[in-house]
mmCIF file of C-alpha atoms and ligand atoms in Angstrom:
data_model
loop_
_atom_site.group_PDB
_atom_site.id
_atom_site.type_symbol
_atom_site.label_atom_id
_atom_site.label_comp_id
_atom_site.label_asym_id
_atom_site.label_seq_id
_atom_site.Cartn_x
_atom_site.Cartn_y
_atom_site.Cartn_z
ATOM 1 C CA UNK A 153 22.820 2.145 -11.673
ATOM 2 C CA UNK A 154 22.929 2.486 -7.812
ATOM 3 C CA UNK A 155 26.505 2.711 -6.283
ATOM 4 C CA UNK A 156 27.008 1.159 -3.068
ATOM 5 C CA UNK A 157 29.109 3.920 -0.986
ATOM 6 C CA UNK A 158 32.208 3.093 -0.071
ATOM 7 C CA UNK A 159 32.744 2.298 3.999
ATOM 8 C CA UNK A 160 36.072 1.971 4.240
ATOM 9 C CA UNK A 161 37.103 5.395 6.062
ATOM 10 C CA UNK A 162 34.428 5.071 8.106
ATOM 11 C CA UNK A 163 34.397 5.193 12.359
ATOM 12 C CA UNK A 164 35.780 1.619 12.994
ATOM 13 C CA UNK A 165 33.889 1.420 15.877
ATOM 14 C CA UNK A 166 30.544 0.789 13.994
ATOM 15 C CA UNK A 167 32.022 -0.946 11.357
ATOM 16 C CA UNK A 168 31.439 -4.446 12.639
ATOM 17 C CA UNK A 169 27.761 -3.870 12.224
ATOM 18 C CA UNK A 170 27.539 -1.830 9.053
ATOM 19 C CA UNK A 171 29.748 -4.473 7.331
ATOM 20 C CA UNK A 172 27.220 -7.034 7.981
ATOM 21 C CA UNK A 173 24.602 -4.677 6.265
ATOM 22 C CA UNK A 174 26.838 -3.944 3.789
ATOM 23 C CA UNK A 175 27.302 -7.902 2.813
ATOM 24 C CA UNK A 176 23.331 -8.381 2.849
ATOM 25 C CA UNK A 177 22.922 -5.627 0.503
ATOM 26 C CA UNK A 178 25.352 -7.067 -1.895
ATOM 27 C CA UNK A 179 23.674 -10.382 -1.561
ATOM 28 C CA UNK A 180 20.613 -8.890 -3.041
ATOM 29 C CA UNK A 181 21.181 -9.510 -6.886
ATOM 30 C CA UNK A 182 19.733 -6.995 -8.566
ATOM 31 C CA UNK A 183 19.044 -9.384 -11.168
ATOM 32 C CA UNK A 184 15.734 -11.188 -11.169
ATOM 33 C CA UNK A 185 14.499 -14.543 -13.480
ATOM 34 C CA UNK A 186 11.951 -12.911 -15.802
ATOM 35 C CA UNK A 187 9.962 -15.824 -17.097
ATOM 36 C CA UNK A 188 6.720 -15.065 -19.422
ATOM 37 C CA UNK A 189 3.821 -17.412 -17.876
ATOM 38 C CA UNK A 190 2.386 -17.992 -21.379
ATOM 39 C CA UNK A 191 5.158 -18.171 -23.819
ATOM 40 C CA UNK A 192 8.018 -19.307 -21.283
ATOM 41 C CA UNK A 193 10.223 -16.545 -22.735
ATOM 42 C CA UNK A 194 13.515 -16.544 -20.043
ATOM 43 C CA UNK A 195 15.622 -13.907 -19.543
ATOM 44 C CA UNK A 196 17.564 -12.239 -16.544
ATOM 45 C CA UNK A 197 16.257 -8.738 -16.010
ATOM 46 C CA UNK A 198 16.056 -5.610 -13.852
ATOM 47 C CA UNK A 199 12.532 -4.990 -12.122
ATOM 48 C CA UNK A 200 10.796 -2.270 -11.215
ATOM 49 C CA UNK A 201 9.593 1.348 -11.959
ATOM 50 C CA UNK A 202 11.184 2.684 -15.008
ATOM 51 C CA UNK A 203 11.137 6.064 -15.489
ATOM 52 C CA UNK A 204 13.317 8.181 -18.549
ATOM 53 C CA UNK A 205 13.771 11.649 -19.088
ATOM 54 C CA UNK A 206 10.994 11.361 -21.539
ATOM 55 C CA UNK A 207 9.114 9.471 -19.815
ATOM 56 C CA UNK A 208 7.831 6.900 -17.644
ATOM 57 C CA UNK A 209 5.931 3.181 -17.608
ATOM 58 C CA UNK A 210 2.828 3.111 -15.771
ATOM 59 C CA UNK A 211 3.280 -0.071 -13.537
ATOM 60 C CA UNK A 212 6.476 -1.830 -12.530
ATOM 61 C CA UNK A 213 8.350 -3.817 -15.512
ATOM 62 C CA UNK A 214 10.858 -6.058 -16.449
ATOM 63 C CA UNK A 215 13.915 -4.097 -17.991
ATOM 64 C CA UNK A 216 17.394 -4.542 -19.111
ATOM 65 C CA UNK A 217 20.058 -1.846 -20.801
ATOM 66 C CA UNK A 218 19.647 -2.136 -24.531
ATOM 67 C CA UNK A 219 22.525 -4.688 -25.384
ATOM 68 C CA UNK A 220 22.857 -3.096 -28.916
ATOM 69 C CA UNK A 221 22.968 0.711 -27.501
ATOM 70 C CA UNK A 222 26.620 1.844 -26.224
ATOM 71 C CA UNK A 223 26.842 2.632 -22.574
ATOM 72 C CA UNK A 224 25.604 5.701 -21.399
ATOM 73 C CA UNK A 225 28.755 7.249 -20.228
ATOM 74 C CA UNK A 226 27.698 10.879 -20.285
ATOM 75 C CA UNK A 227 26.677 11.956 -16.864
ATOM 76 C CA UNK A 228 24.660 15.217 -18.204
ATOM 77 C CA UNK A 229 22.520 13.227 -20.064
ATOM 78 C CA UNK A 230 19.655 11.339 -18.278
ATOM 79 C CA UNK A 231 18.944 8.165 -19.122
ATOM 80 C CA UNK A 232 15.652 8.144 -21.620
ATOM 81 C CA UNK A 233 13.175 5.260 -21.917
ATOM 82 C CA UNK A 234 14.850 3.986 -25.598
ATOM 83 C CA UNK A 235 18.262 3.266 -23.049
ATOM 84 C CA UNK A 236 15.939 0.397 -21.616
ATOM 85 C CA UNK A 237 14.440 -2.820 -23.027
ATOM 86 C CA UNK A 238 11.273 -3.555 -22.022
ATOM 87 C CA UNK A 239 10.258 -7.242 -21.836
ATOM 88 C CA UNK A 240 7.461 -7.653 -19.597
ATOM 89 C CA UNK A 241 5.385 -6.789 -16.823
ATOM 90 C CA UNK A 242 2.588 -8.429 -14.703
ATOM 91 C CA UNK A 243 -0.986 -8.513 -15.269
ATOM 92 C CA UNK A 244 -3.267 -5.861 -13.714
ATOM 93 C CA UNK A 245 -5.838 -8.541 -12.882
ATOM 94 C CA UNK A 246 -4.037 -11.912 -12.258
ATOM 95 C CA UNK A 247 -0.907 -10.545 -11.096
ATOM 96 C CA UNK A 248 1.079 -13.588 -13.520
ATOM 97 C CA UNK A 249 4.571 -12.792 -15.190
ATOM 98 C CA UNK A 250 4.444 -11.650 -18.967
ATOM 99 C CA UNK A 251 6.496 -10.337 -21.618
ATOM 100 C CA UNK A 252 5.098 -8.064 -24.167
ATOM 101 C CA UNK A 253 4.358 -9.886 -27.330
ATOM 102 C CA UNK A 254 1.290 -9.027 -28.647
ATOM 103 C CA UNK A 255 0.382 -13.048 -28.279
ATOM 104 C CA UNK A 256 0.634 -12.646 -24.455
ATOM 105 C CA UNK A 257 -0.376 -9.663 -23.277
ATOM 106 C CA UNK A 258 -1.974 -6.343 -24.326
ATOM 107 C CA UNK A 259 -1.201 -2.594 -23.069
ATOM 108 C CA UNK A 260 -4.702 -1.120 -22.376
ATOM 109 C CA UNK A 261 -4.417 1.238 -19.525
ATOM 110 C CA UNK A 262 -2.515 -0.898 -17.818
ATOM 111 C CA UNK A 263 -1.029 -4.660 -18.675
ATOM 112 C CA UNK A 264 -3.502 -7.704 -18.993
ATOM 113 C CA UNK A 265 -2.216 -10.871 -20.066
ATOM 114 C CA UNK A 266 -3.729 -12.838 -23.142
ATOM 115 C CA UNK A 267 -6.226 -15.316 -20.300
ATOM 116 C CA UNK A 268 -7.503 -12.612 -18.876
ATOM 117 C CA UNK A 269 -8.220 -10.848 -21.982
ATOM 118 C CA UNK A 270 -10.208 -13.476 -23.262
ATOM 119 C CA UNK A 271 -11.699 -14.513 -20.355
ATOM 120 C CA UNK A 272 -13.357 -10.692 -19.669
ATOM 121 C CA UNK A 273 -13.804 -10.140 -23.284
ATOM 122 C CA UNK A 274 -16.377 -8.145 -23.076
ATOM 123 C CA UNK A 275 -14.504 -5.257 -21.132
ATOM 124 C CA UNK A 276 -11.965 -5.071 -24.035
ATOM 125 C CA UNK A 277 -12.886 -3.253 -27.541
ATOM 126 C CA UNK A 278 -13.127 -5.579 -30.750
ATOM 127 C CA UNK A 279 -9.967 -4.011 -31.332
ATOM 128 C CA UNK A 280 -7.906 -5.420 -28.937
ATOM 129 C CA UNK A 281 -9.460 -8.438 -29.052
ATOM 130 C CA UNK A 282 -8.825 -8.608 -32.591
ATOM 131 C CA UNK A 283 -5.044 -7.857 -32.280
ATOM 132 C CA UNK A 284 -4.958 -10.554 -29.688
ATOM 133 C CA UNK A 285 -6.024 -13.817 -31.889
ATOM 134 C CA UNK A 286 -4.561 -11.992 -34.909
ATOM 135 C CA UNK A 287 -0.962 -12.571 -32.946
ATOM 136 C CA UNK A 288 -2.407 -15.949 -31.631
ATOM 137 C CA UNK A 289 -3.065 -16.845 -34.774
ATOM 138 C CA UNK A 290 0.169 -16.069 -36.281
ATOM 139 C CA UNK A 291 2.175 -17.801 -33.328
ATOM 140 C CA UNK A 292 0.045 -20.937 -34.435
ATOM 141 C CA UNK A 293 1.043 -20.974 -37.815
ATOM 142 C CA UNK A 294 4.895 -20.493 -37.290
ATOM 143 C CA UNK A 295 4.844 -23.883 -34.759
ATOM 144 C CA UNK A 296 3.511 -25.524 -37.595
ATOM 145 C CA UNK A 297 5.810 -24.408 -39.995
ATOM 146 C CA UNK A 298 8.591 -25.579 -37.359
ATOM 147 C CA UNK A 299 7.065 -29.185 -37.216
ATOM 148 C CA UNK A 300 7.103 -29.486 -41.072
HETATM 149 ZN ZN1 LIG B 584 5.488 -14.205 -23.791
HETATM 150 ZN ZN1 LIG B 585 -4.222 -12.219 -16.261
#
């Protein structure tokens, strides 16, 4: 998390201007409203490049701190990717917001939404298409169960 530097002990002559800047910064809510464009899963999350000491995501992702993990207070320990819960990204073809549910998106070099995979099916191996249709079929089954 970024911590804003305190400006209280600074030169009073420049404080007027500085204050306004600080307020603007504070108005920027670090959380964005994530909504999957396919399944409409909604979540408040952070968005951006995510790097840990053990790796990084190849594209900007929607993520949050894992709510089930204890807060990391040990300064000597750098955050790992496992400290975050990554919920989605954007499709590298059509730019729509997608969650990482297997029925909504697939990672194949970069992230693709289900619609682009189906539309560009010739560019993807059968395995990817199979996984996607399986995931979508199991969702349809679940929906039918709910109706009963
Ligand atoms: Zn989704
Ligand atoms: Zn797409």
